[in-house]
């Protein structure tokens, strides 16, 4: 059996550090792993229709995400990068899956419940989100899906749908496994809550230097004075700094915290510097790529062709199995 790694990201805004450490970096690590045969990454623009209702905005966010992904340095020979909407088989499979899950089961989705509590309209698209996501995963017979903790339940729904389909119609689908790294499963935002576009507490990967410094300067801390000992285990600055610093740097700053020889302002400056250094090469590459739209279109076309080949194979099996 081949090992197929797949992930998607919605073009609903600029990528942030939480997206990077939760979903993108694990994927880059997996792409170095010789046991992974194929990598599929798509821009989940059909999912994004849930929240983005303006065509120009959706197109702009889509281009942004494609550039972001490419700038990260994906191995293009092993990876297919494509737009979700380019694979028409996906919506057909979603419809077939819709007949295998109950309303009551989907009503248990945390993401759905959260969206409703936060005042989002309960559209059919929002409700059916996990089924479309299950089709994303199963259509290409993905075996491993790198995501942040918040997507775990969606992967479980995909597993359940695979099981149901297989027991009803015969073994066609592979049960996918989530790949969630515990240290980056939930990256904290500026306010200490999960970093998320919806909480407006993000630091974007490619935002301007000044803006990054300003945001970091606003990270919420307690009110300890510069020369007071501080708790390194409970600090919003350090929880982000740990993502960027080496183990020695982390031990060093933790010592400074305990001894009370570093102020929060100084720690924030270190953090801002660490973020800027970390992403500097990627920023440069992104800038170069943004000047090569034809090269990018070519990558997307090739990616879609590869994805389509395996989507067609699966759908031939599925259509035969269900009798259409
Ligand atoms: P957002 O919550 O900002 O809208 P998305 O839902 O678009 O982010 O998430 C895209 C991917 O990034 C998903 O795999 C998700 O689990 C991951 N992710 C998002 N925020 C975080 C976070 N704060 N920590 C870890 N992973 C995250
Ligand atoms: N729901 C995911 C998110 O909000 C995006 C997504 C759509 C996805 N389809 C997927 C992630 C399939 C992994 C696999 O982040």
PDB file of N, CA, C and O and ligand atoms in Angstrom, residues 6-8 10 42 44 47 129 133 136-137 145 147 151, ligand 2:
ATOM      1  N   UNK A   6      -2.008  13.905   2.662  1.00  0.00           N
ATOM      2  CA  UNK A   6      -2.841  14.960   2.064  1.00  0.00           C
ATOM      3  C   UNK A   6      -3.224  15.992   3.112  1.00  0.00           C
ATOM      4  O   UNK A   6      -3.488  15.657   4.271  1.00  0.00           O
ATOM      5  N   UNK A   7      -3.221  17.245   2.709  1.00  0.00           N
ATOM      6  CA  UNK A   7      -3.834  18.251   3.568  1.00  0.00           C
ATOM      7  C   UNK A   7      -4.408  19.379   2.733  1.00  0.00           C
ATOM      8  O   UNK A   7      -4.036  19.572   1.576  1.00  0.00           O
ATOM      9  N   UNK A   8      -5.358  20.093   3.324  1.00  0.00           N
ATOM     10  CA  UNK A   8      -5.976  21.220   2.630  1.00  0.00           C
ATOM     11  C   UNK A   8      -6.006  22.413   3.561  1.00  0.00           C
ATOM     12  O   UNK A   8      -5.943  22.261   4.775  1.00  0.00           O
ATOM     13  N   UNK A  10      -8.025  26.312   3.926  1.00  0.00           N
ATOM     14  CA  UNK A  10      -9.038  27.196   3.341  1.00  0.00           C
ATOM     15  C   UNK A  10      -8.451  28.560   3.002  1.00  0.00           C
ATOM     16  O   UNK A  10      -7.733  29.125   3.825  1.00  0.00           O
ATOM     17  N   UNK A  42      -4.056  20.873  -1.243  1.00  0.00           N
ATOM     18  CA  UNK A  42      -4.993  21.647  -2.061  1.00  0.00           C
ATOM     19  C   UNK A  42      -5.485  22.864  -1.297  1.00  0.00           C
ATOM     20  O   UNK A  42      -5.466  22.905  -0.066  1.00  0.00           O
ATOM     21  N   UNK A  44      -8.569  24.729  -0.233  1.00  0.00           N
ATOM     22  CA  UNK A  44      -9.964  24.302  -0.035  1.00  0.00           C
ATOM     23  C   UNK A  44     -10.921  25.464  -0.332  1.00  0.00           C
ATOM     24  O   UNK A  44     -11.578  26.000   0.559  1.00  0.00           O
ATOM     25  N   UNK A  47     -14.701  24.772   0.429  1.00  0.00           N
ATOM     26  CA  UNK A  47     -15.009  24.967   1.852  1.00  0.00           C
ATOM     27  C   UNK A  47     -15.106  26.454   2.185  1.00  0.00           C
ATOM     28  O   UNK A  47     -15.942  26.872   2.991  1.00  0.00           O
ATOM     29  N   UNK A 129     -19.930  20.518   5.801  1.00  0.00           N
ATOM     30  CA  UNK A 129     -18.486  20.750   5.729  1.00  0.00           C
ATOM     31  C   UNK A 129     -17.667  19.467   5.974  1.00  0.00           C
ATOM     32  O   UNK A 129     -16.773  19.130   5.197  1.00  0.00           O
ATOM     33  N   UNK A 133     -15.124  17.377   3.488  1.00  0.00           N
ATOM     34  CA  UNK A 133     -13.740  17.143   3.919  1.00  0.00           C
ATOM     35  C   UNK A 133     -13.410  15.641   3.879  1.00  0.00           C
ATOM     36  O   UNK A 133     -12.299  15.255   3.504  1.00  0.00           O
ATOM     37  N   UNK A 136     -12.657  14.878   0.388  1.00  0.00           N
ATOM     38  CA  UNK A 136     -11.301  15.347   0.074  1.00  0.00           C
ATOM     39  C   UNK A 136     -10.267  14.283   0.404  1.00  0.00           C
ATOM     40  O   UNK A 136      -9.341  14.025  -0.352  1.00  0.00           O
ATOM     41  N   UNK A 137     -10.429  13.717   1.582  1.00  0.00           N
ATOM     42  CA  UNK A 137      -9.411  12.804   2.099  1.00  0.00           C
ATOM     43  C   UNK A 137      -9.499  11.442   1.417  1.00  0.00           C
ATOM     44  O   UNK A 137      -8.506  10.876   0.979  1.00  0.00           O
ATOM     45  N   UNK A 145      -2.939  12.465   7.315  1.00  0.00           N
ATOM     46  CA  UNK A 145      -3.459  13.819   7.119  1.00  0.00           C
ATOM     47  C   UNK A 145      -2.916  14.756   8.211  1.00  0.00           C
ATOM     48  O   UNK A 145      -3.393  14.730   9.352  1.00  0.00           O
ATOM     49  N   UNK A 147      -2.740  17.883  10.335  1.00  0.00           N
ATOM     50  CA  UNK A 147      -3.645  18.999  10.673  1.00  0.00           C
ATOM     51  C   UNK A 147      -3.377  19.447  12.108  1.00  0.00           C
ATOM     52  O   UNK A 147      -2.668  18.770  12.859  1.00  0.00           O
ATOM     53  N   UNK A 151      -8.897  19.937  13.924  1.00  0.00           N
ATOM     54  CA  UNK A 151      -9.456  19.184  12.796  1.00  0.00           C
ATOM     55  C   UNK A 151      -9.568  17.682  13.085  1.00  0.00           C
ATOM     56  O   UNK A 151      -9.969  16.905  12.235  1.00  0.00           O
TER      57      UNK A 151
HETATM   58  N1  LIG B   2     -11.078  21.943   7.312  1.00  0.00           N
HETATM   59  C1  LIG B   2      -9.686  22.253   7.137  1.00  0.00           C
HETATM   60  C2  LIG B   2      -9.384  23.544   7.911  1.00  0.00           C
HETATM   61  O1  LIG B   2     -10.213  24.333   8.203  1.00  0.00           O
HETATM   62  C3  LIG B   2      -9.314  22.427   5.690  1.00  0.00           C
HETATM   63  C4  LIG B   2      -9.514  21.167   4.943  1.00  0.00           C
HETATM   64  C5  LIG B   2     -10.478  20.908   4.007  1.00  0.00           C
HETATM   65  C6  LIG B   2      -8.756  19.967   5.080  1.00  0.00           C
HETATM   66  N2  LIG B   2     -10.362  19.656   3.552  1.00  0.00           N
HETATM   67  C7  LIG B   2      -9.327  19.038   4.179  1.00  0.00           C
HETATM   68  C8  LIG B   2      -7.658  19.609   5.862  1.00  0.00           C
HETATM   69  C9  LIG B   2      -8.817  17.741   4.054  1.00  0.00           C
HETATM   70  C10 LIG B   2      -7.153  18.304   5.740  1.00  0.00           C
HETATM   71  C11 LIG B   2      -7.726  17.385   4.841  1.00  0.00           C
HETATM   72  O2  LIG B   2      -8.276  23.787   8.202  1.00  0.00           O
END
